[in-house]
Each structure stands twice: as structure tokens, then as C-alpha cells.
């Protein structure tokens, strides 16, 4: 696209941490991660999902390793994965040791679950000798007290973000004593305001890379909006080195949403189709929804960034699409085709998608 110089976000420069062949933090681009929802012990299914997520643009993928079968499978999966893998460890510190041995590039520890200092020290020692990074990740569930009969928040008089940061402070003392700094931090809440406040505090206190996320964000609809509210605010302030947008269900849309967020904030170079779609109104001359869907399908495999505008009329359409690489502005049963603001020709309705794709290829 031929655009004038645009403003950029001034990022917080964190300490660079190696995660396999990637570097998190420093001046590295903000990475996008996701989490597989297969049983890790099912090597075939997990690798199929890893490949699909990597193809969609995930830079890193996290796997749950609750059992010894999972960490055993991880060894085979790591060898065949196109991206570095992170092992998510809950409760059993020996799973962390096994995951490090299996070749995980990073492990995630939850201070709410693995509390025994001796165990944490053993994990740190293993991570250090294998060159593995550790994410210390609290979420609002980490600050509750559990007993057989009740689960309750530790201190109702305090703000959740403060409690999460305190929990991290306390846990990080062990890492400081061990002089281990290949750390990434996270403090996730399901509430956007709490998430923003927690990460702002972490960004002030520590120079470690920050993994941004909203936890339990719900469906793709609610999750996209909640994540955009919290992560978008933080990223626009320069805070955040890696992101995970999380939804219930299929993880593929998480990656697409994460990339779209980074592209929208110009934190990553856009690739593939950037669609400008008419919001539709009473001036609409053609049903543009099926055309938009067909354009998306036709451009699915394209990696080069190309902007396509599909507009419903010739009243406002041409002006609003002037910035696009290719634009079509609909009339009755036909559309005018434009390339970079220049009118090319009139195309019949059933040839619109074909013409747009041909012009995109002609752009080189
Ligand atoms: S492009 Fe035309 S039809 Fe679409 S919203 Fe604008 S004025 Fe309405």
C-alpha cells in the first residue's frame, strides 16, 4: 500500500529471553501464541493441531502436560513441531522436570500451585542447565485459598490486581535468590480493568518480557472484545512482548484474532488479505456479504499483504476505498473495479471475485 509515514507505538524494551529459536522481549516483534486443546499424549492429534496453528501464524504453542504420558509424548512432538513448544505445568513439579528433559523451550509455572521452594529450586536448576525459559504466570484463580469445603479469595479488602502482583513478587524472590532471569511474567484476570492494572504494575516493577492475556474470556465473540479492550490498551502503551487471546473451543480463531490485533496496532507487518468491507446501508446496490465471503476464500492462501475494498454503492464507495490496492464499488448487477484509486473497468456481478483476484496477482 502507498501510505504516508504513520505513527508508531513506542514499546517498553524488556530483557531479551530466548525461547527456543525465538527471542521474547528486547526489540523482537510481539509474538502470538496459542494453546492446543488436544490430549498431549495423543501425538498424532496434537501434531495436527500444532501444524494448523503454526500455519495460521502462531509463533509458539503451549501444551498441557498433566500426566507422565503427556511429557513422554512431548519428547516426540518437540522433534516434529515447526514452532517452539511451551509446557504448561500444574501441581506436579516432576512434570516440569520431565518437560524440560523432553525439550520444551519454555515451561509455565503457576505460583498458586507449585509452592514448595525446594521443588521450585530443582525446576530452576534443570531449566538453567537446559537453557529453558520459565513463565511465572498468576491468574485470579491463583490467589484463592482452597480447603475441602470452600474456595475463597484471600483478602476481600484488597484489589485483585494488587493481590496478583504481590503473589508474583513473593514467588519471584526464589528466582532472584537463584540468580535466574530467563523469565516471562503474566498476571491474567477475566476482567479487562484488572488485567490492565496488573500489567501496568508489572511493567513498572520488572524488566522481564510480559505475556499478555485475559483469562476465561469466553466465546470468540466475547473473548475478542474483552481481549482487544485489555490487550489493545496495554499494547498501545508499549506494554507486552507476547500475547495469547483465549477462547473456549477451537484455538485457530485465537491466532487469527491475535494477529489482527497486532496488525491493527502496526506491531507486526500485515500479511495476506486486509479486507475493507462496506458496512451496508439503504444505498446498497448489491448483496455484498456473499462477495466478501468469496473474496476471503479466494485470498486464503495469499501471504503478501493486499488491501481489497468491497463497497455496496458508487455514492460513498469510491472515496472510502481510495486507499485500497483493489476496490469494487457495486451498482445493479455489476461493479466498477479500481486499482489504487484508478478506475479500470465495469465487471458483471458474477465475475467480481475473479477480477479482484486477477488484479491482486497483477500487483506482483
Ligand atoms: S458504501 Fe454505499 S452502501 Fe455501503 S455503507 Fe457506504 S453509502 Fe452505504
Coordinates of C-alpha atoms and ligand atoms in Angstrom, one line a residue:
X1 CA 0.0 0.0 0.0
X2 CA 1.1 3.5 -0.7
X3 CA 0.7 5.2 2.6
X4 CA 2.3 8.2 4.2
X5 CA 4.5 7.6 7.2
X6 CA 2.3 6.5 10.1
X7 CA 2.8 7.0 13.8
X8 CA 4.2 4.0 15.7
X9 CA 3.9 2.7 19.2
X10 CA 6.9 3.3 21.5
X11 CA 7.5 -0.1 23.1
X12 CA 8.8 -0.8 26.6
X13 CA 12.1 -2.6 25.9
X14 CA 12.3 -5.6 28.1
X15 CA 15.1 -8.0 28.9
X16 CA 15.5 -10.4 25.9
X17 CA 14.8 -14.0 26.8
X18 CA 15.5 -17.0 24.4
X19 CA 12.6 -19.3 23.9
X20 CA 13.9 -22.0 21.5
X21 CA 14.8 -20.2 18.3
X22 CA 12.7 -17.2 19.2
X23 CA 13.6 -14.2 21.3
X24 CA 11.0 -12.8 23.5
X25 CA 11.4 -9.2 24.6
X26 CA 14.2 -6.9 23.7
X27 CA 13.3 -5.4 20.3
X28 CA 11.8 -8.6 19.0
X29 CA 8.3 -8.3 17.4
X30 CA 5.4 -9.2 19.8
X31 CA 4.8 -12.9 19.3
X32 CA 1.4 -14.7 19.0
X33 CA 0.8 -17.8 21.0
X34 CA -1.9 -20.3 21.4
X35 CA -2.6 -23.5 23.3
X36 CA -3.5 -26.8 21.9
X37 CA -6.7 -28.4 23.3
X38 CA -5.8 -32.0 22.4
X39 CA -4.6 -34.6 24.9
X40 CA -0.9 -34.1 24.6
X41 CA -0.4 -37.9 24.9
X42 CA -2.2 -38.2 21.6
X43 CA 0.8 -37.4 19.5
X44 CA -0.9 -37.5 16.1
X45 CA -3.8 -35.2 17.0
X46 CA -1.6 -32.8 18.9
X47 CA 0.9 -32.5 16.0
X48 CA -2.0 -32.0 13.6
X49 CA -3.3 -29.1 15.7
X50 CA 0.2 -27.7 16.2
X51 CA 0.8 -27.7 12.4
X52 CA -2.6 -26.0 11.8
X53 CA -1.9 -23.3 14.4
X54 CA 1.6 -22.7 13.1
X55 CA 0.3 -22.4 9.5
X56 CA -2.3 -19.8 10.8
X57 CA 0.6 -17.8 12.2
X58 CA 1.2 -18.9 15.8
X59 CA 4.8 -18.3 16.8
X60 CA 4.7 -20.5 19.9
X61 CA 2.3 -23.2 21.1
X62 CA 1.6 -24.3 24.7
X63 CA 0.6 -27.8 25.6
X64 CA -0.8 -29.1 28.9
X65 CA 1.2 -31.9 30.5
X66 CA -0.8 -33.1 33.4
X67 CA 0.4 -36.8 33.2
X68 CA 3.7 -38.7 32.7
X69 CA 2.2 -40.0 29.4
X70 CA 1.9 -36.3 28.2
X71 CA 5.6 -35.5 29.0
X72 CA 6.6 -38.8 27.3
X73 CA 4.6 -37.8 24.2
X74 CA 6.1 -34.2 24.4
X75 CA 9.5 -35.6 23.5
X76 CA 8.3 -36.9 20.2
X77 CA 6.1 -33.8 19.5
X78 CA 9.0 -31.4 20.1
X79 CA 11.1 -33.1 17.4
X80 CA 8.4 -32.6 14.8
X81 CA 7.0 -29.3 15.8
X82 CA 7.6 -26.3 13.4
X83 CA 7.5 -23.8 16.3
X84 CA 8.9 -23.8 19.9
X85 CA 6.7 -25.5 22.4
X86 CA 5.8 -24.5 26.0
X87 CA 4.8 -27.0 28.6
X88 CA 2.1 -25.8 31.0
X89 CA 2.7 -27.3 34.4
X90 CA 0.1 -27.5 37.1
X91 CA 0.5 -29.1 40.5
X92 CA 3.3 -31.7 39.8
X93 CA 6.8 -30.3 39.8
X94 CA 8.1 -33.5 38.4
X95 CA 6.1 -32.8 35.2
X96 CA 8.2 -29.6 34.9
X97 CA 11.4 -31.6 35.1
X98 CA 10.2 -34.2 32.6
X99 CA 9.0 -31.4 30.2
X100 CA 12.4 -29.8 30.4
X101 CA 14.0 -33.1 29.7
X102 CA 11.6 -33.7 26.8
X103 CA 12.8 -30.5 25.0
X104 CA 10.2 -27.9 25.9
X105 CA 11.5 -24.4 25.0
X106 CA 9.7 -22.8 28.0
X107 CA 7.7 -24.0 30.9
X108 CA 4.9 -22.3 32.6
X109 CA 4.6 -22.4 36.4
X110 CA 1.7 -21.2 38.4
X111 CA 2.7 -19.8 41.8
X112 CA -0.7 -20.8 43.1
X113 CA 0.0 -24.5 42.5
X114 CA 3.7 -25.3 42.9
X115 CA 4.6 -23.7 46.2
X116 CA 7.3 -25.9 47.7
X117 CA 10.6 -23.9 47.5
X118 CA 12.8 -26.9 47.2
X119 CA 10.8 -28.1 44.2
X120 CA 10.9 -24.7 42.6
X121 CA 14.7 -24.6 43.1
X122 CA 15.0 -28.0 41.4
X123 CA 13.0 -26.8 38.4
X124 CA 15.1 -23.7 38.2
X125 CA 18.3 -25.7 38.2
X126 CA 17.0 -28.0 35.4
X127 CA 15.8 -25.1 33.3
X128 CA 19.2 -23.3 33.7
X129 CA 21.2 -26.3 32.6
X130 CA 18.9 -26.9 29.6
X131 CA 18.7 -23.2 28.6
X132 CA 14.9 -23.3 29.1
X133 CA 12.9 -20.2 29.9
X134 CA 10.2 -20.1 32.6
X135 CA 6.9 -18.2 32.6
X136 CA 5.7 -17.4 36.0
X137 CA 2.0 -16.9 35.5
X138 CA -0.5 -16.0 38.0
X139 CA -4.2 -15.6 37.3
X140 CA -7.0 -14.6 39.6
X141 CA -7.5 -18.2 40.5
X142 CA -4.0 -18.3 41.9
X143 CA -4.9 -16.0 44.8
X144 CA -7.7 -18.0 46.4
X145 CA -7.4 -20.2 49.4
X146 CA -8.7 -23.7 48.9
X147 CA -10.0 -26.1 51.5
X148 CA -12.1 -29.2 51.2
X149 CA -15.3 -27.3 51.8
X150 CA -14.6 -23.8 50.3
X151 CA -12.7 -21.8 47.8
X152 CA -12.5 -18.1 48.7
X153 CA -10.4 -15.1 47.9
X154 CA -7.5 -14.5 50.2
X155 CA -8.4 -10.9 51.1
X156 CA -11.6 -9.3 50.0
X157 CA -10.5 -5.8 51.1
X158 CA -7.7 -5.7 48.5
X159 CA -7.8 -5.2 44.7
X160 CA -7.4 -8.3 42.7
X161 CA -4.6 -6.8 40.5
X162 CA -2.6 -5.9 43.7
X163 CA -3.0 -9.4 45.1
X164 CA -1.8 -11.0 41.8
X165 CA 1.2 -8.7 41.7
X166 CA 2.0 -9.5 45.3
X167 CA 1.8 -13.2 44.6
X168 CA 4.3 -12.8 41.8
X169 CA 6.6 -10.6 43.9
X170 CA 6.7 -13.3 46.6
X171 CA 7.3 -16.1 44.1
X172 CA 10.0 -14.2 42.2
X173 CA 12.1 -13.9 45.3
X174 CA 13.1 -17.6 44.9
X175 CA 14.2 -16.9 41.3
X176 CA 16.2 -13.8 42.4
X177 CA 17.9 -15.9 45.1
X178 CA 18.9 -18.4 42.4
X179 CA 20.0 -15.6 40.1
X180 CA 17.7 -17.0 37.4
X181 CA 16.4 -14.3 35.0
X182 CA 15.2 -16.2 31.9
X183 CA 11.7 -15.3 33.0
X184 CA 8.5 -14.2 31.4
X185 CA 5.7 -12.9 33.6
X186 CA 1.9 -12.9 33.3
X187 CA -1.0 -11.8 35.6
X188 CA -4.3 -12.6 33.9
X189 CA -7.8 -11.8 35.0
X190 CA -11.2 -12.2 33.2
X191 CA -11.8 -8.5 33.9
X192 CA -10.2 -6.1 31.4
X193 CA -9.6 -3.3 34.0
X194 CA -7.9 -5.7 36.5
X195 CA -5.7 -7.1 33.7
X196 CA -4.6 -3.6 32.6
X197 CA -3.8 -2.5 36.1
X198 CA -1.8 -5.7 36.9
X199 CA 0.3 -5.5 33.8
X200 CA 1.0 -1.7 34.2
X201 CA 2.3 -2.5 37.7
X202 CA 4.4 -5.4 36.4
X203 CA 5.9 -3.2 33.6
X204 CA 7.0 -0.7 36.2
X205 CA 8.5 -3.2 38.6
X206 CA 10.3 -5.7 36.4
X207 CA 12.2 -5.7 33.1
X208 CA 11.2 -9.2 32.1
X209 CA 9.1 -9.8 29.0
X210 CA 5.4 -9.8 29.6
X211 CA 2.9 -12.4 28.3
X212 CA -0.4 -10.7 27.9
X213 CA -3.7 -12.4 28.2
X214 CA -7.3 -12.2 29.5
X215 CA -8.3 -15.5 31.2
X216 CA -11.6 -17.2 30.7
X217 CA -12.6 -14.7 28.1
X218 CA -15.5 -16.9 26.8
X219 CA -16.6 -17.4 23.2
X220 CA -14.8 -15.9 20.2
X221 CA -17.3 -13.0 20.3
X222 CA -16.9 -12.0 24.0
X223 CA -13.3 -13.1 24.0
X224 CA -12.3 -10.9 21.1
X225 CA -13.8 -7.8 22.6
X226 CA -12.5 -8.4 26.1
X227 CA -9.0 -9.2 24.8
X228 CA -9.0 -6.2 22.5
X229 CA -10.0 -3.9 25.3
X230 CA -7.4 -5.1 27.7
X231 CA -4.5 -6.2 25.4
X232 CA -5.2 -3.4 23.0
X233 CA -4.8 -0.8 25.8
X234 CA -1.6 -2.3 27.1
X235 CA 0.0 -2.8 23.6
X236 CA -0.9 0.8 22.7
X237 CA 1.1 1.8 25.8
X238 CA 4.0 -0.2 24.6
X239 CA 3.5 -3.0 27.2
X240 CA 3.6 -6.6 26.1
X241 CA 6.1 -9.0 24.4
X242 CA 3.9 -12.0 23.6
X243 CA 0.1 -12.4 23.5
X244 CA -2.4 -15.1 23.8
X245 CA -6.0 -14.4 23.0
X246 CA -8.0 -17.3 24.5
X247 CA -11.4 -18.5 23.6
X248 CA -13.4 -21.6 24.6
X249 CA -13.2 -24.2 21.9
X250 CA -11.1 -24.4 18.7
X251 CA -7.8 -22.5 19.2
X252 CA -7.4 -21.5 15.5
X253 CA -9.5 -18.3 15.8
X254 CA -7.3 -17.3 18.7
X255 CA -4.3 -17.0 16.4
X256 CA -6.2 -15.0 13.8
X257 CA -7.6 -12.6 16.4
X258 CA -4.1 -12.2 17.9
X259 CA -2.5 -11.4 14.6
X260 CA -5.4 -9.0 13.7
X261 CA -4.8 -7.1 17.0
X262 CA -1.1 -6.8 16.3
X263 CA -1.6 -5.8 12.7
X264 CA -4.2 -3.2 13.7
X265 CA -1.7 -1.6 16.1
X266 CA 1.0 -1.9 13.5
X267 CA 3.1 -4.0 15.8
X268 CA 3.5 -6.7 13.2
X269 CA 3.8 -6.5 9.4
X270 CA 0.5 -7.5 8.0
X271 CA 0.3 -10.4 5.6
X272 CA -2.4 -11.8 3.4
X273 CA -5.8 -10.1 2.7
X274 CA -6.7 -6.9 4.5
X275 CA -10.4 -6.5 3.8
X276 CA -12.2 -3.2 3.8
X277 CA -15.9 -4.1 3.8
X278 CA -18.9 -1.8 3.3
X279 CA -21.0 -1.6 6.5
X280 CA -24.1 -1.5 4.2
X281 CA -27.0 0.9 4.3
X282 CA -30.1 1.9 2.4
X283 CA -28.0 2.9 -0.7
X284 CA -26.8 -0.7 -1.1
X285 CA -27.0 -1.8 -4.8
X286 CA -26.0 -5.5 -4.4
X287 CA -25.8 -8.0 -1.6
X288 CA -22.1 -7.7 -0.7
X289 CA -22.0 -10.3 2.0
X290 CA -21.5 -13.3 -0.4
X291 CA -18.9 -11.4 -2.3
X292 CA -17.0 -10.6 0.8
X293 CA -17.0 -14.3 1.8
X294 CA -16.0 -15.4 -1.7
X295 CA -13.1 -12.8 -1.7
X296 CA -11.9 -14.1 1.7
X297 CA -12.0 -17.7 0.4
X298 CA -10.2 -16.8 -2.8
X299 CA -7.4 -15.0 -0.9
X300 CA -7.0 -17.6 1.9
X301 CA -3.6 -18.8 0.7
X302 CA -2.1 -15.4 -0.1
X303 CA 0.8 -14.3 2.1
X304 CA 1.6 -10.9 0.5
X305 CA -0.3 -8.0 2.1
X306 CA -3.0 -6.8 -0.2
X307 CA -5.9 -4.4 0.7
X308 CA -9.2 -5.1 -1.0
X309 CA -12.3 -3.0 -0.6
X310 CA -15.8 -4.3 -1.3
X311 CA -18.3 -1.4 -1.3
X312 CA -22.0 -1.5 -1.8
X313 CA -22.6 1.5 -3.9
X314 CA -20.8 4.2 -6.1
X315 CA -22.0 7.1 -3.9
X316 CA -19.6 6.8 -1.0
X317 CA -17.8 3.6 -2.0
X318 CA -15.0 5.1 -4.2
X319 CA -14.0 7.7 -1.7
X320 CA -13.9 5.3 1.2
X321 CA -12.0 2.7 -0.8
X322 CA -9.4 5.2 -2.3
X323 CA -6.6 3.9 -0.1
X324 CA -7.1 0.2 -1.1
X325 CA -4.9 -1.7 -3.5
X326 CA -8.1 -3.0 -5.3
X327 CA -11.6 -1.9 -4.8
X328 CA -15.0 -2.8 -6.3
X329 CA -18.0 -0.5 -5.9
X330 CA -21.3 -2.1 -6.7
X331 CA -24.1 -1.0 -9.0
X332 CA -27.1 -3.0 -10.0
X333 CA -25.8 -6.4 -11.4
X334 CA -22.3 -5.0 -11.9
X335 CA -19.4 -3.2 -10.2
X336 CA -16.7 -0.7 -11.0
X337 CA -13.2 -2.1 -10.5
X338 CA -10.5 0.2 -9.2
X339 CA -6.7 -0.3 -8.7
X340 CA -5.1 2.1 -6.2
X341 CA -7.8 4.6 -6.7
X342 CA -7.7 4.4 -10.6
X343 CA -10.9 3.3 -12.3
X344 CA -10.2 0.3 -14.5
X345 CA -13.5 -1.1 -15.9
X346 CA -17.0 -2.3 -15.2
X347 CA -17.3 -6.0 -14.2
X348 CA -20.5 -8.1 -14.2
X349 CA -21.6 -9.3 -10.7
X350 CA -20.7 -13.0 -11.3
X351 CA -17.1 -12.0 -12.4
X352 CA -16.3 -9.7 -9.5
X353 CA -14.3 -12.1 -7.3
X354 CA -12.3 -13.4 -10.3
X355 CA -11.5 -9.9 -11.4
X356 CA -10.3 -8.8 -7.9
X357 CA -8.1 -11.9 -7.7
X358 CA -6.6 -11.3 -11.2
X359 CA -5.8 -7.7 -10.3
X360 CA -4.2 -8.7 -7.0
X361 CA -1.9 -11.1 -8.9
X362 CA -1.1 -8.4 -11.3
X363 CA 0.1 -6.2 -8.4
X364 CA 3.1 -8.6 -8.2
Ligands
LIG1 S1 -20.6 2.1 0.5 FE1 -22.6 2.8 -0.1 S2 -23.9 1.1 0.5 FE2 -22.0 0.9 1.6 S3 -22.4 1.9 3.6 FE3 -21.4 3.4 2.3 S4 -23.0 4.5 1.3 FE4 -24.0 2.6 2.2

